[in-house]
Short mmCIF file of C-alpha atoms in Angstrom, two decimals:
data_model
loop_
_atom_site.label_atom_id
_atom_site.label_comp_id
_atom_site.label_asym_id
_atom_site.label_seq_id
_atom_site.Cartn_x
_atom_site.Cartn_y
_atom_site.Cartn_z
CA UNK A 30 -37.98 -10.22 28.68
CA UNK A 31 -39.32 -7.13 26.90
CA UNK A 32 -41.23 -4.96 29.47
CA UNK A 33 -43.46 -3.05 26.48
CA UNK A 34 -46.24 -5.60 26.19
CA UNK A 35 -46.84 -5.47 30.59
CA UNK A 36 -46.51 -1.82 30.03
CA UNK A 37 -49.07 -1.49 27.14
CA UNK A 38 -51.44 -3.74 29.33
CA UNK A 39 -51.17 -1.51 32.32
CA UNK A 40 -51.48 1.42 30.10
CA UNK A 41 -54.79 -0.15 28.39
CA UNK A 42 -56.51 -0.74 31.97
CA UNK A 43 -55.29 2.57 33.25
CA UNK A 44 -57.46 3.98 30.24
CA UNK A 45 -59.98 1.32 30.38
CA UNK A 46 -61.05 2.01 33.40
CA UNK A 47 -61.05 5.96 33.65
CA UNK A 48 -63.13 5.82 30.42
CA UNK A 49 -66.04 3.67 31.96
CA UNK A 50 -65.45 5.96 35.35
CA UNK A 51 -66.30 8.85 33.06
CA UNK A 52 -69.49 7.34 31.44
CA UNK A 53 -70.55 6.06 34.87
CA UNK A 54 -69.84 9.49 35.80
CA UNK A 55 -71.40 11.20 33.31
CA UNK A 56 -74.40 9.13 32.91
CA UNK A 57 -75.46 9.10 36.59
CA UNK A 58 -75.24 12.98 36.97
CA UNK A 59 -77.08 13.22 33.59
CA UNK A 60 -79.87 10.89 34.79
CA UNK A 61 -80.12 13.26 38.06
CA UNK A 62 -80.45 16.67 35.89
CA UNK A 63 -82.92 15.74 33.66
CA UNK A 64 -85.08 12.99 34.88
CA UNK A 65 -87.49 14.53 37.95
CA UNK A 66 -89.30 12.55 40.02
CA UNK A 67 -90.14 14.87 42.89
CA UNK A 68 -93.88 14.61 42.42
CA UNK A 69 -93.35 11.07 44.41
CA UNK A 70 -92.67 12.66 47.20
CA UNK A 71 -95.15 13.82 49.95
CA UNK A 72 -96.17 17.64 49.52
CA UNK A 73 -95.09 18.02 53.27
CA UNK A 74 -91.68 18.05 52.26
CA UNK A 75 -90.35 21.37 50.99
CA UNK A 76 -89.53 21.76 47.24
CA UNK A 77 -85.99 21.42 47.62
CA UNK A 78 -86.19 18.23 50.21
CA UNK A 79 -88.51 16.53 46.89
CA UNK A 80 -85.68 17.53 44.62
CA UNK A 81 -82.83 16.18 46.66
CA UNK A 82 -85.49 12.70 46.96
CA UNK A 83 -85.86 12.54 43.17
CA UNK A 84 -81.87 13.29 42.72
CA UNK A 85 -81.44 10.46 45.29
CA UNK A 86 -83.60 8.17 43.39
CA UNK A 87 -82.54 8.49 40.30
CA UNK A 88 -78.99 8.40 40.85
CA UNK A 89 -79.26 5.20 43.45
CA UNK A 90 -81.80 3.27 40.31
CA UNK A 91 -79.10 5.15 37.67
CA UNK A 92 -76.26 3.40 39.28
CA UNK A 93 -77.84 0.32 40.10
CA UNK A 94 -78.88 -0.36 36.60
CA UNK A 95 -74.98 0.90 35.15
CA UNK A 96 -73.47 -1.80 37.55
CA UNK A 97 -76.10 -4.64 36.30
CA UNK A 98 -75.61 -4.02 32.49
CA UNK A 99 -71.81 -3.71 32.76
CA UNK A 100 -71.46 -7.13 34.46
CA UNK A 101 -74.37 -9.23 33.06
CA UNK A 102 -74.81 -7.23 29.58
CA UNK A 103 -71.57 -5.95 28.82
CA UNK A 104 -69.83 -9.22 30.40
CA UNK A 105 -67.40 -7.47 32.62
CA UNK A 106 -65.20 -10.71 34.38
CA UNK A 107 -64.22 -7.57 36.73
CA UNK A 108 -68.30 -6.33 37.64
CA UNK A 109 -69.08 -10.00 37.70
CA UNK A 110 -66.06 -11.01 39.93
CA UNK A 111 -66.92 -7.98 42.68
CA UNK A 112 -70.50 -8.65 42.66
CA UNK A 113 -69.66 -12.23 43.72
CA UNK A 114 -67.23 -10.79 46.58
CA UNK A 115 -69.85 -8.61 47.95
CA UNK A 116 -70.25 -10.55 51.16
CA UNK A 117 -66.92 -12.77 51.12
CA UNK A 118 -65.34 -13.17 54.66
CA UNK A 119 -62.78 -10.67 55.68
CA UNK A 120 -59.67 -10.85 57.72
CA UNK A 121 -59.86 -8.20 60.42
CA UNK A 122 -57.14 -6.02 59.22
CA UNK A 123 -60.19 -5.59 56.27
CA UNK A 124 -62.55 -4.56 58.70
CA UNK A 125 -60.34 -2.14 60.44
CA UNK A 126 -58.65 0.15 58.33
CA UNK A 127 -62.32 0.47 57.11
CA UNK A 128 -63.72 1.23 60.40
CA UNK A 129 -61.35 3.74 60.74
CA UNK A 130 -61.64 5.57 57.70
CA UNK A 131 -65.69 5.57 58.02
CA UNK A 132 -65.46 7.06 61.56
CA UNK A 133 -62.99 9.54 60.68
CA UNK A 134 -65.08 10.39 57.82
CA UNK A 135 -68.02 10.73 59.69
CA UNK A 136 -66.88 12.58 62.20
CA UNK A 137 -65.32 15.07 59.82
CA UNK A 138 -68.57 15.70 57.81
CA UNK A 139 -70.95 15.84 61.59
CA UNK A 140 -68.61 18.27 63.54
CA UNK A 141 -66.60 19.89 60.53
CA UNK A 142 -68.88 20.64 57.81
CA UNK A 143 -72.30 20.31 58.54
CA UNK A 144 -74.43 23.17 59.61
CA UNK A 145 -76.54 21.76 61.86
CA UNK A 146 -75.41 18.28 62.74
CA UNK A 147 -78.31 17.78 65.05
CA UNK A 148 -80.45 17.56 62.43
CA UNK A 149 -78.86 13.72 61.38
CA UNK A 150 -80.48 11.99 65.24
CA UNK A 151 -84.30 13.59 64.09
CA UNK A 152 -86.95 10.79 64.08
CA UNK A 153 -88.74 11.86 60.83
CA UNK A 154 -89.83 10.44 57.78
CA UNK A 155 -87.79 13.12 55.92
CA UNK A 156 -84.72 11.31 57.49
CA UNK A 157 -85.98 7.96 57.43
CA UNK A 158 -86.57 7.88 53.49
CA UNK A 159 -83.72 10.17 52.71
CA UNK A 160 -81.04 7.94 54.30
CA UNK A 161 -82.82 4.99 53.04
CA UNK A 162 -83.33 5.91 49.42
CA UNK A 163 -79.55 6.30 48.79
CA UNK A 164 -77.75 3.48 50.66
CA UNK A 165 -78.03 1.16 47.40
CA UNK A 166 -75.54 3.90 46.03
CA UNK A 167 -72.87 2.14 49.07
CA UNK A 168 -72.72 -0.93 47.30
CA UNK A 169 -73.11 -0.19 43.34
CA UNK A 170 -70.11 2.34 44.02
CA UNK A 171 -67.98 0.05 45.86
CA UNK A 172 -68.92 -2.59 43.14
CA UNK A 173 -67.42 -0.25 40.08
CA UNK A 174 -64.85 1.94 42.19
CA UNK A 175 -63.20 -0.76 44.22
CA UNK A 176 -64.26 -3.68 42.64
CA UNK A 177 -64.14 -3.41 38.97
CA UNK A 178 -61.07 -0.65 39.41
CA UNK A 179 -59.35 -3.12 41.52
CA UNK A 180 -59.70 -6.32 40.00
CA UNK A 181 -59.19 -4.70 36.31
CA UNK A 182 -56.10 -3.13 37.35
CA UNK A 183 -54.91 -6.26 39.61
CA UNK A 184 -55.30 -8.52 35.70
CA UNK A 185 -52.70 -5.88 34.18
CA UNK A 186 -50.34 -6.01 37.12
CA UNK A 187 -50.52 -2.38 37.84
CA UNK A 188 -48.74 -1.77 41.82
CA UNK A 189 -50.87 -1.93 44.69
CA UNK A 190 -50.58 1.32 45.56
CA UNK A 191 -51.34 3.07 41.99
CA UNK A 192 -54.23 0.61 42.31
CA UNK A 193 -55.74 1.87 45.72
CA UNK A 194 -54.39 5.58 44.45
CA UNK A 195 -56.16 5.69 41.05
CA UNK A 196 -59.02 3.84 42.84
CA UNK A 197 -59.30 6.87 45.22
CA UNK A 198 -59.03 9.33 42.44
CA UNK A 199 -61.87 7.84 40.39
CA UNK A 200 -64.35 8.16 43.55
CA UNK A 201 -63.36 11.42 44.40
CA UNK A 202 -63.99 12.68 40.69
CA UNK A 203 -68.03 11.29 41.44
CA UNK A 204 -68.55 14.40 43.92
CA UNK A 205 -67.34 17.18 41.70
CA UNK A 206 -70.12 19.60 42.39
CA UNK A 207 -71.79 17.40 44.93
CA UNK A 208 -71.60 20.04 47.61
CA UNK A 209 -72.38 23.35 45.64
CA UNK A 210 -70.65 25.72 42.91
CA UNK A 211 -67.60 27.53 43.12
CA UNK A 212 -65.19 26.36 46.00
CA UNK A 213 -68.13 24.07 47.30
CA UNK A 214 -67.66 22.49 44.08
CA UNK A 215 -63.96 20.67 44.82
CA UNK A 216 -64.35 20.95 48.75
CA UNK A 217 -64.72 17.28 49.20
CA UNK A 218 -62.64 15.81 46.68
CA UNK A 219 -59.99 15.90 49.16
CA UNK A 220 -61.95 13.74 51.99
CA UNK A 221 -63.82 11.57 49.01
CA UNK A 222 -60.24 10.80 47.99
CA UNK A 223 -58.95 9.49 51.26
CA UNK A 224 -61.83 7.46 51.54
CA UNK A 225 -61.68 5.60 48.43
CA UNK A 226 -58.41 5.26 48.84
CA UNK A 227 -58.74 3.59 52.45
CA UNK A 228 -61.41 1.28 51.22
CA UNK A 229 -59.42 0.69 48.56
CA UNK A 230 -56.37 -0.62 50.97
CA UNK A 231 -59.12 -2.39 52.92
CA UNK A 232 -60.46 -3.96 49.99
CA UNK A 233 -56.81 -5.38 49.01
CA UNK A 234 -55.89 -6.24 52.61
CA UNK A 235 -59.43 -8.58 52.24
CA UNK A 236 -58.04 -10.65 49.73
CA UNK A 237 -60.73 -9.04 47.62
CA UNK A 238 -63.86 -9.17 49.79
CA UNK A 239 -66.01 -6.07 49.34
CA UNK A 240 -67.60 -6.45 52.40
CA UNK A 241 -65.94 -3.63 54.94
CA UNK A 242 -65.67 -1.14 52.48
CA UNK A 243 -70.00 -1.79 51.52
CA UNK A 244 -71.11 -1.26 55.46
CA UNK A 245 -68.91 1.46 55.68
CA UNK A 246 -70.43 3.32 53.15
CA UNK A 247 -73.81 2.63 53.01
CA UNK A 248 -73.37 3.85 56.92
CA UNK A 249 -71.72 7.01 55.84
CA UNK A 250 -74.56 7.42 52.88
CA UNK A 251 -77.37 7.02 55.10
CA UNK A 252 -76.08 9.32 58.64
CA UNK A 253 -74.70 12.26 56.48
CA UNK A 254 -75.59 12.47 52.83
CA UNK A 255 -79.25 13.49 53.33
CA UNK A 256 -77.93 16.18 55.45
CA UNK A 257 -75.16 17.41 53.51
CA UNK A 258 -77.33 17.48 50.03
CA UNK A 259 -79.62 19.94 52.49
CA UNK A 260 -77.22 21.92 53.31
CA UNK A 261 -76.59 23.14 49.71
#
């Protein structure tokens, strides 16, 4: 049998899928730079806690939105197909290695690189809105990153492990710059990768269920990312 055509297909969803990464990409961190939505914010908040608010909101609604059109106006079988697995049982083997990878994750960011990780327990509604805002970006991430990467790569027989791999890769590229300029900049592409790249595994050890890998990160998004955007 002549191995070109599987190779061509793998090839095609390899590029398939880093192009709509890069448009997701690019789209979402134009959306934050230009659209402002500060003044929605209470004038007790400091100008750069309303700017990290409107850069939360607009990138959680951006996101949202890119997930929605790819699967229901674009017609993505992939989008569609992880939307639907969103809360499909998993085995526990699912639900652990995303545990782990959450808590490790956690842990890293509270006693590693945070400033002031005290600052995560305050009872405020700086915290409260600032955790909240974001945690939509848990699921339409997991949705394109794991879900459509998976699934689209899964059609064109690529191996599991390029698929959790590449899957990791993709997610980690989404925080270029997240932390800073300069060093600050690529700092967490390292621990972004690992993550993905966990969830990925726990996505394909759940026979496809989404489930783990959403808590997990919505959890992570709403304890640390307030905090770490602050600590720009």
């Amino acid at each position: 049998m002549d191995p070109r055509p599987r190779a061509r297909d793998g090839l095609r969803a390899l590029a398939e899928t880093a192009i709509a990464a890069c448009a997701y990409i690019a789209i979402s961190l134009a959306a934050v730079r230009y659209l402002d939505l500060s003044m929605l914010f209470s004038d007790s908040w400091s100008a750069a806690e309303r700017k990290v608010g409107s850069g939360f909101l607009v990138g959680a609604t951006t996101q949202l939105l890119l997930v929605l059109a790819g699967a229901y106006l674009l017609r993505s079988i992939d989008l569609r197909r992880a939307i639907g697995r969103t809360f499909a049982p998993a085995p526990l083997k699912a639900w652990s290695i995303a545990f782990a990878a959450t808590m490790i994750h956690l842990g890293t960011v509270l006693f590693v690189v945070l400033p002031q990780p005290q600052r995560v327990a305050e009872a405020s509604s700086l915290n409260l809105l600032l955790s909240l805002i974001p945690a939509a970006d848990g699921w339409s991430q997991e949705m394109f990153f794991r879900g459509y990467v998976l699934f689209r790569l899964a059609r064109a027989n690529i191996p599991g492990l390029a698929q959790i791999l590449f899957s990791g890769l993709l997610f980690a590229a989404i925080h270029i710059g997240y932390a800073g300029h300069g060093w600050a900049a690529v700092s967490p592409l390292f621990g972004t990768f690992i993550l993905g790249s966990f969830y990925a595994w726990a996505v394909r050890s759940g026979r496809g269920s989404l489930l783990p890998a959403v808590l997990g990160h919505i959890l992570i998004v709403a304890v640390a990312q307030p905090w770490l955007a602050l600590a720009r």
